[in-house]
Amino acid sequence: MLHATARILNYCVALASFAAIAVCTLYIANSAAQSGKESQPQAGTGANSSNASPIYGVTIPSGYRDWKLIAVKQLLIPGIADQLRAQVGNDIAIKALREGTMPFPDGAIIAALHWTRVLSDNDSKVIAGQFPGAQSFVIGSAVNVQFMVKDSRKYATTGGWGFADFTNGKPGDKKLHEACFPCHGPAKVHDFVFTHYAATP
Amino acid sequence: MLHATARILNYCVALASFAAIAVCTLYIANSAAQSGKESQPQAGTGANSSNASPIYGVTIPSGYRDWKLIAVKQLLIPGIADQLRAQVGNDIAIKALREGTMPFPDGAIIAALHWTRVLSDNDSKVIAGQFPGAQSFVIGSAVNVQFMVKDSRKYATTGGWGFADFTNGKPGDKKLHEACFPCHGPAKVHDFVFTHYAATP
């Protein structure tokens, strides 16, 4: 139960990307995913339905781990989630974020990478030698990855965004994906995307 | 004073990249930096001494903001530093990290981007609707950026690494840079680099 809760949490509170409008008229996208006949796969290649997210039919885009960095976040929900997070984007998404182009143009994809956050005793010790009380937190293990894929026509009923949540390469279930768009409503002013491009230090 | 302390802290506890051995025999590298005659600039282009780090002569490499993500960290020192951090690398560094090639080959550059960490009231509110007590932290403002540049010959006395710390595009002073290498001693087993390549979710 905790795991399920955490997974929904992971998605719902993505606060790293994503968009949507309401859980309605999803049949078309869902149908496309089921048939595996997407004429223009939004991400990944040669996907079949088992590799695509329910409702949206989004597959894992190849090479996303190497996309450019948008920003970093931390999520803490005592007893449920303790994560370090990074949001990255493909070139279309990065260009839009830098130039402030809203809504995002078609083809933009944002990925949210989530890991557990753990205290590094070794790193903390090094720092604490000079600064008592210092705590350095690092990435523990991978939790999940989420995607927002912009296609204003295909995903017209969900703000132009298709969503996907993968754990160990497998998409979450339909119920999980039904929660995506409503959760992103509060970010409507930023085209349903929570994350903002971090200033260059 | 607090600012100076924090800046030294930023460097010393980089815990995101960097290397070194001891503050000795730095004259050669320092001399090269002063003369501005680096035959093979490690980073940036057309740098003059005012744009290069003391001791090491490292300038800001162009395009580092777009480098591939290595990992994410959080540093907390009550009253002094509260940061979210990202480490990125050029292609040589990324390849070495993925393949476990140690020591890093010449040409590898690692950048550590540091930002303030702030609580996002809006994001937290969205999450807390379903998960009371949730806290979402996002990037506030840029703090500084640090680089480790591998050149086993040029920086032979500091583990093969040259260091640099920039705030608002300007390098820190000599004293600050003298602290780099000693602080990275505990990471010697990983070629003086604290950060590790994060698993792909």
CSV table of C-alpha atoms in Angstrom, one decimal:
chain,number,residue,atom,x,y,z
A,1,MET,CA,0.0,0.0,0.0
A,2,LEU,CA,2.8,2.3,0.9
A,3,HIS,CA,4.4,1.5,-2.3
A,4,ALA,CA,1.3,2.2,-4.3
A,5,THR,CA,0.8,5.4,-2.4
A,6,ALA,CA,4.3,6.4,-3.0
A,7,ARG,CA,4.0,5.7,-6.7
A,8,ILE,CA,0.9,7.8,-7.1
A,9,LEU,CA,2.7,10.4,-5.1
A,10,ASN,CA,5.6,10.2,-7.4
A,11,TYR,CA,3.4,11.0,-10.3
A,12,CYS,CA,0.9,13.4,-8.8
A,13,VAL,CA,3.5,15.5,-7.3
A,14,ALA,CA,5.9,15.3,-10.1
A,15,LEU,CA,6.4,19.0,-9.6
A,16,ALA,CA,9.1,18.7,-12.1
A,17,SER,CA,7.3,18.7,-15.3
A,18,PHE,CA,4.0,17.5,-16.7
A,19,ALA,CA,0.6,18.9,-17.6
A,20,ALA,CA,-3.1,18.1,-18.1
A,21,ILE,CA,-6.7,19.2,-17.9
A,22,ALA,CA,-9.2,16.5,-17.0
A,23,VAL,CA,-9.7,12.8,-17.3
A,24,CYS,CA,-12.0,12.9,-20.3
A,25,THR,CA,-11.9,12.0,-23.9
A,26,LEU,CA,-8.8,10.0,-23.4
A,27,TYR,CA,-10.1,7.2,-25.6
A,28,ILE,CA,-8.3,8.4,-28.8
A,29,ALA,CA,-4.9,8.5,-27.3
A,30,ASN,CA,-5.5,5.3,-25.4
A,31,SER,CA,-6.7,3.6,-28.5
A,32,ALA,CA,-3.5,4.6,-30.3
A,33,ALA,CA,-1.4,3.2,-27.6
A,34,GLN,CA,-3.3,-0.1,-27.6
A,35,SER,CA,-3.0,-0.5,-31.3
A,36,GLY,CA,0.7,0.3,-31.3
A,37,LYS,CA,0.1,2.2,-34.5
A,38,GLU,CA,1.2,5.6,-33.5
A,39,SER,CA,2.1,7.2,-36.7
A,40,GLN,CA,4.5,9.5,-34.9
A,41,PRO,CA,5.8,8.0,-31.8
A,42,GLN,CA,6.5,10.7,-29.3
A,43,ALA,CA,9.3,8.9,-27.6
A,44,GLY,CA,11.3,5.8,-28.0
A,45,THR,CA,11.1,3.6,-31.1
A,46,GLY,CA,9.3,0.5,-32.1
A,47,ALA,CA,7.2,0.5,-29.0
A,48,ASN,CA,4.5,-2.0,-28.3
A,49,SER,CA,1.7,-1.4,-26.0
A,50,SER,CA,3.4,-3.1,-23.0
A,51,ASN,CA,6.1,-0.5,-23.2
A,52,ALA,CA,3.9,2.5,-23.6
A,53,SER,CA,2.0,4.4,-20.9
A,54,PRO,CA,-1.7,3.8,-20.6
A,55,ILE,CA,-4.0,6.5,-21.9
A,56,TYR,CA,-1.2,8.4,-23.6
A,57,GLY,CA,0.9,5.8,-25.4
A,58,VAL,CA,4.2,7.4,-24.5
A,59,THR,CA,7.3,5.2,-24.6
A,60,ILE,CA,10.7,5.9,-23.1
A,61,PRO,CA,12.6,8.3,-25.4
A,62,SER,CA,16.0,7.0,-26.1
A,63,GLY,CA,18.9,9.0,-24.8
A,64,TYR,CA,16.9,11.0,-22.2
A,65,ARG,CA,19.6,10.4,-19.6
A,66,ASP,CA,21.8,12.6,-21.6
A,67,TRP,CA,19.4,15.5,-22.1
A,68,LYS,CA,20.2,19.0,-20.9
A,69,LEU,CA,19.6,19.9,-17.3
A,70,ILE,CA,16.6,22.1,-16.5
A,71,ALA,CA,16.6,22.1,-12.7
A,72,VAL,CA,16.9,20.1,-9.5
A,73,LYS,CA,14.4,19.5,-6.8
A,74,GLN,CA,14.0,17.8,-3.5
A,75,LEU,CA,10.8,16.2,-2.3
A,76,LEU,CA,10.2,15.2,1.3
A,77,ILE,CA,7.1,13.5,2.6
A,78,PRO,CA,7.8,12.0,6.0
A,79,GLY,CA,7.4,8.3,5.9
A,80,ILE,CA,6.5,8.2,2.2
A,81,ALA,CA,9.1,9.9,0.0
A,82,ASP,CA,12.5,11.3,0.5
A,83,GLN,CA,13.9,12.1,-2.9
A,84,LEU,CA,16.4,14.1,-4.9
A,85,ARG,CA,15.1,14.9,-8.4
A,86,ALA,CA,16.4,16.3,-11.7
A,87,GLN,CA,14.5,17.5,-14.7
A,88,VAL,CA,16.0,17.4,-18.1
A,89,GLY,CA,14.6,18.3,-21.5
A,90,ASN,CA,15.2,17.6,-25.2
A,91,ASP,CA,16.5,20.4,-27.3
A,92,ILE,CA,13.0,21.7,-28.2
A,93,ALA,CA,12.0,21.9,-24.5
A,94,ILE,CA,15.3,23.5,-23.5
A,95,LYS,CA,15.0,26.2,-26.1
A,96,ALA,CA,11.4,27.0,-25.1
A,97,LEU,CA,12.4,27.2,-21.4
A,98,ARG,CA,15.4,29.5,-22.1
A,99,GLU,CA,13.4,31.8,-24.4
A,100,GLY,CA,10.3,31.7,-22.3
A,101,THR,CA,8.2,30.3,-25.1
A,102,MET,CA,4.8,29.3,-23.8
A,103,PRO,CA,3.0,27.1,-24.5
A,104,PHE,CA,5.8,24.7,-25.3
A,105,PRO,CA,6.0,23.8,-29.0
A,106,ASP,CA,5.1,20.4,-30.3
A,107,GLY,CA,8.0,17.9,-30.0
A,108,ALA,CA,9.1,19.2,-26.6
A,109,ILE,CA,9.7,16.5,-24.1
A,110,ILE,CA,10.6,16.9,-20.4
A,111,ALA,CA,11.9,14.1,-18.3
A,112,ALA,CA,11.8,13.9,-14.5
A,113,LEU,CA,14.3,11.6,-12.9
A,114,HIS,CA,13.7,10.6,-9.3
A,115,TRP,CA,16.1,9.0,-6.9
A,116,THR,CA,16.1,8.3,-3.2
A,117,ARG,CA,18.0,10.8,-1.1
A,118,VAL,CA,20.5,9.4,1.4
A,119,LEU,CA,22.8,11.0,3.9
A,120,SER,CA,26.4,10.5,2.9
A,121,ASP,CA,28.3,9.8,6.1
A,122,ASN,CA,31.6,10.0,4.4
A,123,ASP,CA,31.0,13.3,2.7
A,124,SER,CA,29.4,14.7,5.7
A,125,LYS,CA,32.4,13.8,7.8
A,126,VAL,CA,34.7,15.6,5.4
A,127,ILE,CA,32.7,18.8,5.6
A,128,ALA,CA,31.9,18.5,9.3
A,129,GLY,CA,35.6,18.6,10.0
A,130,GLN,CA,35.4,22.3,9.2
A,131,PHE,CA,31.7,22.9,9.6
A,132,PRO,CA,30.2,20.9,12.5
A,133,GLY,CA,26.7,19.8,11.8
A,134,ALA,CA,27.2,19.7,8.1
A,135,GLN,CA,25.1,17.2,6.2
A,136,SER,CA,25.7,16.1,2.6
A,137,PHE,CA,22.9,14.2,0.9
A,138,VAL,CA,23.5,12.2,-2.2
A,139,ILE,CA,21.5,10.0,-4.6
A,140,GLY,CA,20.7,6.5,-3.3
A,141,SER,CA,18.9,4.5,-5.9
A,142,ALA,CA,16.7,5.1,-8.8
A,143,VAL,CA,12.9,5.4,-8.1
A,144,ASN,CA,11.2,6.2,-11.3
A,145,VAL,CA,11.2,8.5,-14.4
A,146,GLN,CA,8.4,10.5,-15.8
A,147,PHE,CA,7.9,12.1,-19.2
A,148,MET,CA,5.7,14.9,-20.6
A,149,VAL,CA,5.4,14.8,-24.3
A,150,LYS,CA,4.0,17.8,-26.2
A,151,ASP,CA,1.7,17.2,-29.1
A,152,SER,CA,-1.0,19.8,-29.1
A,153,ARG,CA,-3.2,17.8,-31.5
A,154,LYS,CA,-2.8,14.3,-30.2
A,155,TYR,CA,-3.2,15.4,-26.6
A,156,ALA,CA,-5.6,18.3,-27.1
A,157,THR,CA,-7.7,17.2,-24.2
A,158,THR,CA,-4.9,17.2,-21.7
A,159,GLY,CA,-3.3,20.6,-22.3
A,160,GLY,CA,-1.4,19.3,-25.3
A,161,TRP,CA,0.7,17.0,-23.1
A,162,GLY,CA,1.0,13.2,-23.0
A,163,PHE,CA,2.3,11.7,-19.8
A,164,ALA,CA,4.2,8.6,-18.8
A,165,ASP,CA,5.6,7.1,-15.6
A,166,PHE,CA,8.1,4.3,-15.7
A,167,THR,CA,9.6,2.2,-12.9
A,168,ASN,CA,12.3,-0.2,-13.9
A,169,GLY,CA,11.4,0.4,-17.6
A,170,LYS,CA,7.8,-0.5,-17.1
A,171,PRO,CA,4.9,1.9,-17.3
A,172,GLY,CA,2.6,2.4,-14.4
A,173,ASP,CA,-1.1,1.4,-14.7
A,174,LYS,CA,-4.0,3.4,-16.0
A,175,LYS,CA,-5.2,4.6,-12.7
A,176,LEU,CA,-1.8,6.1,-12.0
A,177,HIS,CA,-1.8,7.9,-15.3
A,178,GLU,CA,-5.3,9.2,-14.8
A,179,ALA,CA,-3.9,11.3,-11.9
A,180,CYS,CA,-1.3,13.1,-14.0
A,181,PHE,CA,-3.2,15.8,-15.7
A,182,PRO,CA,-5.4,16.9,-12.8
A,183,CYS,CA,-2.3,17.2,-10.6
A,184,HIS,CA,-0.7,19.6,-13.0
A,185,GLY,CA,-3.6,21.9,-13.2
A,186,PRO,CA,-2.0,24.4,-10.7
A,187,ALA,CA,0.9,24.9,-13.1
A,188,LYS,CA,-1.4,25.9,-16.0
A,189,VAL,CA,0.2,29.4,-16.1
A,190,HIS,CA,3.5,27.7,-17.1
A,191,ASP,CA,1.8,25.4,-19.6
A,192,PHE,CA,1.2,22.8,-16.9
A,193,VAL,CA,4.9,22.4,-16.3
A,194,PHE,CA,6.1,22.9,-12.7
A,195,THR,CA,9.8,23.0,-13.3
A,196,HIS,CA,11.6,26.2,-14.3
A,197,TYR,CA,14.9,26.6,-16.0
A,198,ALA,CA,17.6,27.1,-13.3
A,199,ALA,CA,19.9,30.1,-13.6
A,200,THR,CA,23.4,29.4,-14.8
A,201,PRO,CA,25.8,29.8,-11.8
B,1,MET,CA,32.8,36.8,7.2
B,2,LEU,CA,29.9,34.5,6.9
B,3,HIS,CA,30.1,35.1,3.2
B,4,ALA,CA,33.8,34.3,3.1
B,5,THR,CA,33.2,31.2,5.2
B,6,ALA,CA,30.4,30.1,3.0
B,7,ARG,CA,32.6,30.5,-0.1
B,8,ILE,CA,35.4,28.5,1.3
B,9,LEU,CA,32.8,26.0,2.4
B,10,ASN,CA,31.4,25.9,-1.1
B,11,TYR,CA,34.7,25.0,-2.4
B,12,CYS,CA,36.1,22.8,0.2
B,13,VAL,CA,33.1,20.7,0.5
B,14,ALA,CA,32.5,20.6,-3.2
B,15,LEU,CA,31.6,16.9,-2.7
B,16,ALA,CA,30.5,17.0,-6.2
B,17,SER,CA,33.6,16.8,-8.1
B,18,PHE,CA,37.2,17.9,-7.7
B,19,ALA,CA,40.6,16.5,-6.7
B,20,ALA,CA,44.1,17.3,-5.4
B,21,ILE,CA,47.0,16.2,-3.2
B,22,ALA,CA,48.7,18.9,-1.2
B,23,VAL,CA,49.5,22.6,-1.4
B,24,CYS,CA,53.0,22.1,-2.8
B,25,THR,CA,54.8,22.7,-6.0
B,26,LEU,CA,52.0,24.8,-7.3
B,27,TYR,CA,54.4,27.3,-8.7
B,28,ILE,CA,54.4,25.9,-12.2
B,29,ALA,CA,50.7,25.9,-12.7
B,30,ASN,CA,50.4,29.2,-11.0
B,31,SER,CA,53.1,30.6,-13.2
B,32,ALA,CA,51.3,29.4,-16.3
B,33,ALA,CA,48.1,31.0,-15.1
B,34,GLN,CA,49.8,34.3,-14.4
B,35,SER,CA,51.5,34.5,-17.8
B,36,GLY,CA,48.3,33.7,-19.7
B,37,LYS,CA,50.4,31.6,-22.0
B,38,GLU,CA,48.7,28.3,-21.5
B,39,SER,CA,49.5,26.4,-24.7
B,40,GLN,CA,46.4,24.3,-24.3
B,41,PRO,CA,43.7,26.1,-22.3
B,42,GLN,CA,41.7,23.5,-20.4
B,43,ALA,CA,38.5,25.4,-20.5
B,44,GLY,CA,37.1,28.5,-22.0
B,45,THR,CA,38.8,30.4,-24.8
B,46,GLY,CA,41.0,33.4,-25.0
B,47,ALA,CA,41.1,33.7,-21.3
B,48,ASN,CA,43.3,36.2,-19.5
B,49,SER,CA,44.5,36.0,-16.0
B,50,SER,CA,41.6,37.9,-14.5
B,51,ASN,CA,39.2,35.3,-15.9
B,52,ALA,CA,41.3,32.3,-14.8
B,53,SER,CA,41.4,30.6,-11.4
B,54,PRO,CA,44.5,31.3,-9.3
B,55,ILE,CA,47.1,28.6,-9.1
B,56,TYR,CA,45.5,26.5,-11.8
B,57,GLY,CA,44.7,28.9,-14.6
B,58,VAL,CA,41.3,27.3,-15.3
B,59,THR,CA,38.7,29.4,-17.1
B,60,ILE,CA,35.0,28.8,-17.5
B,61,PRO,CA,34.5,26.2,-20.2
B,62,SER,CA,31.9,27.3,-22.8
B,63,GLY,CA,28.7,25.4,-22.8
B,64,TYR,CA,29.1,23.7,-19.5
B,65,ARG,CA,25.5,24.4,-18.6
B,66,ASP,CA,24.5,21.9,-21.3
B,67,TRP,CA,26.8,19.1,-20.3
B,68,LYS,CA,25.3,15.8,-19.3
B,69,LEU,CA,24.1,15.1,-15.8
B,70,ILE,CA,26.2,13.1,-13.5
B,71,ALA,CA,24.3,13.4,-10.3
B,72,VAL,CA,22.5,15.6,-7.8
B,73,LYS,CA,23.3,16.5,-4.2
B,74,GLN,CA,22.0,18.5,-1.3
B,75,LEU,CA,24.2,20.3,1.2
B,76,LEU,CA,23.0,21.6,4.5
B,77,ILE,CA,25.1,23.4,7.0
B,78,PRO,CA,22.7,25.2,9.4
B,79,GLY,CA,23.2,28.9,9.2
B,80,ILE,CA,25.8,28.7,6.5
B,81,ALA,CA,24.7,26.8,3.5
B,82,ASP,CA,21.5,25.3,2.2
B,83,GLN,CA,21.9,24.2,-1.3
B,84,LEU,CA,20.7,22.0,-4.1
B,85,ARG,CA,23.6,20.9,-6.4
B,86,ALA,CA,24.1,19.3,-9.7
B,87,GLN,CA,27.2,17.8,-11.2
B,88,VAL,CA,27.7,17.6,-15.0
B,89,GLY,CA,30.5,16.5,-17.1
B,90,ASN,CA,31.9,16.9,-20.6
B,91,ASP,CA,31.8,13.8,-22.9
B,92,ILE,CA,35.2,12.6,-21.8
B,93,ALA,CA,34.2,12.7,-18.1
B,94,ILE,CA,30.8,11.1,-18.7
B,95,LYS,CA,32.4,8.2,-20.6
B,96,ALA,CA,34.9,7.6,-17.9
B,97,LEU,CA,32.2,7.6,-15.2
B,98,ARG,CA,30.0,5.2,-17.1
B,99,GLU,CA,32.7,2.8,-17.9
B,100,GLY,CA,34.4,3.1,-14.5
B,101,THR,CA,37.6,4.3,-16.0
B,102,MET,CA,39.9,5.5,-13.2
B,103,PRO,CA,41.9,7.7,-13.2
B,104,PHE,CA,39.9,10.0,-15.4
B,105,PRO,CA,41.6,10.5,-18.8
B,106,ASP,CA,43.1,13.9,-19.7
B,107,GLY,CA,40.5,16.3,-21.1
B,108,ALA,CA,37.8,15.3,-18.6
B,109,ILE,CA,36.1,18.2,-17.0
B,110,ILE,CA,33.5,18.1,-14.2
B,111,ALA,CA,31.4,21.0,-13.3
B,112,ALA,CA,29.5,21.4,-10.0
B,113,LEU,CA,26.6,23.9,-10.1
B,114,HIS,CA,25.4,25.1,-6.8
B,115,TRP,CA,22.1,26.9,-6.1
B,116,THR,CA,20.3,27.9,-3.0
B,117,ARG,CA,17.5,25.6,-1.9
B,118,VAL,CA,14.2,27.1,-1.1
B,119,LEU,CA,10.8,25.7,0.0
B,120,SER,CA,8.2,26.1,-2.7
B,121,ASP,CA,5.0,27.0,-0.9
B,122,ASN,CA,3.0,26.5,-4.1
B,123,ASP,CA,4.4,23.1,-5.0
B,124,SER,CA,4.2,21.9,-1.4
B,125,LYS,CA,0.5,23.0,-1.2
B,126,VAL,CA,-0.3,21.0,-4.3
B,127,ILE,CA,1.3,17.9,-2.8
B,128,ALA,CA,0.1,18.4,0.7
B,129,GLY,CA,-3.5,18.3,-0.5
B,130,GLN,CA,-3.0,14.5,-0.8
B,131,PHE,CA,0.0,14.1,1.5
B,132,PRO,CA,-0.1,16.3,4.5
B,133,GLY,CA,3.3,17.5,5.6
B,134,ALA,CA,4.8,17.3,2.1
B,135,GLN,CA,7.6,19.7,1.4
B,136,SER,CA,8.9,20.4,-2.1
B,137,PHE,CA,12.2,22.3,-2.4
B,138,VAL,CA,13.3,24.0,-5.5
B,139,ILE,CA,16.2,26.0,-6.7
B,140,GLY,CA,16.4,29.6,-5.5
B,141,SER,CA,19.3,31.5,-7.0
B,142,ALA,CA,22.7,30.6,-8.3
B,143,VAL,CA,25.5,30.5,-5.8
B,144,ASN,CA,28.7,29.4,-7.6
B,145,VAL,CA,30.1,26.9,-10.1
B,146,GLN,CA,33.2,24.9,-9.7
B,147,PHE,CA,35.3,22.9,-12.2
B,148,MET,CA,37.8,20.1,-12.1
B,149,VAL,CA,40.0,19.9,-15.2
B,150,LYS,CA,42.1,16.8,-15.8
B,151,ASP,CA,45.5,17.2,-17.2
B,152,SER,CA,47.9,14.7,-15.7
B,153,ARG,CA,51.0,16.5,-16.8
B,154,LYS,CA,50.1,20.0,-16.1
B,155,TYR,CA,48.5,19.3,-12.8
B,156,ALA,CA,50.8,16.4,-11.8
B,157,THR,CA,51.2,17.8,-8.2
B,158,THR,CA,47.5,17.9,-7.5
B,159,GLY,CA,46.4,14.5,-8.6
B,160,GLY,CA,46.2,15.5,-12.2
B,161,TRP,CA,43.4,18.0,-11.6
B,162,GLY,CA,43.2,21.7,-11.9
B,163,PHE,CA,40.5,23.5,-9.9
B,164,ALA,CA,38.4,26.6,-10.3
B,165,ASP,CA,35.6,28.3,-8.4
B,166,PHE,CA,33.6,31.1,-10.0
B,167,THR,CA,30.9,33.3,-8.5
B,168,ASN,CA,29.2,35.6,-11.0
B,169,GLY,CA,31.7,34.7,-13.6
B,170,LYS,CA,34.7,35.8,-11.5
B,171,PRO,CA,37.2,33.3,-10.0
B,172,GLY,CA,37.7,33.2,-6.3
B,173,ASP,CA,41.1,34.2,-4.7
B,174,LYS,CA,44.2,32.2,-4.3
B,175,LYS,CA,43.5,31.3,-0.7
B,176,LEU,CA,40.2,29.8,-1.7
B,177,HIS,CA,41.8,27.7,-4.4
B,178,GLU,CA,44.6,26.5,-2.1
B,179,ALA,CA,41.8,24.6,-0.2
B,180,CYS,CA,40.6,22.6,-3.1
B,181,PHE,CA,43.0,19.8,-3.3
B,182,PRO,CA,43.4,19.0,0.4
B,183,CYS,CA,39.7,18.8,0.7
B,184,HIS,CA,39.4,16.2,-2.0
B,185,GLY,CA,42.0,13.9,-0.5
B,186,PRO,CA,39.3,11.6,1.1
B,187,ALA,CA,38.0,10.9,-2.4
B,188,LYS,CA,41.4,9.7,-3.7
B,189,VAL,CA,40.0,6.2,-4.3
B,190,HIS,CA,37.7,7.7,-6.9
B,191,ASP,CA,40.5,9.8,-8.4
B,192,PHE,CA,39.7,12.6,-6.0
B,193,VAL,CA,36.2,13.0,-7.4
B,194,PHE,CA,33.4,12.8,-4.8
B,195,THR,CA,30.4,12.5,-7.2
B,196,HIS,CA,29.4,9.2,-8.7
B,197,TYR,CA,27.3,8.6,-11.8
B,198,ALA,CA,23.6,8.3,-10.8
B,199,ALA,CA,21.8,5.3,-12.0
B,200,THR,CA,19.3,5.8,-14.8
B,201,PRO,CA,15.8,5.5,-13.5
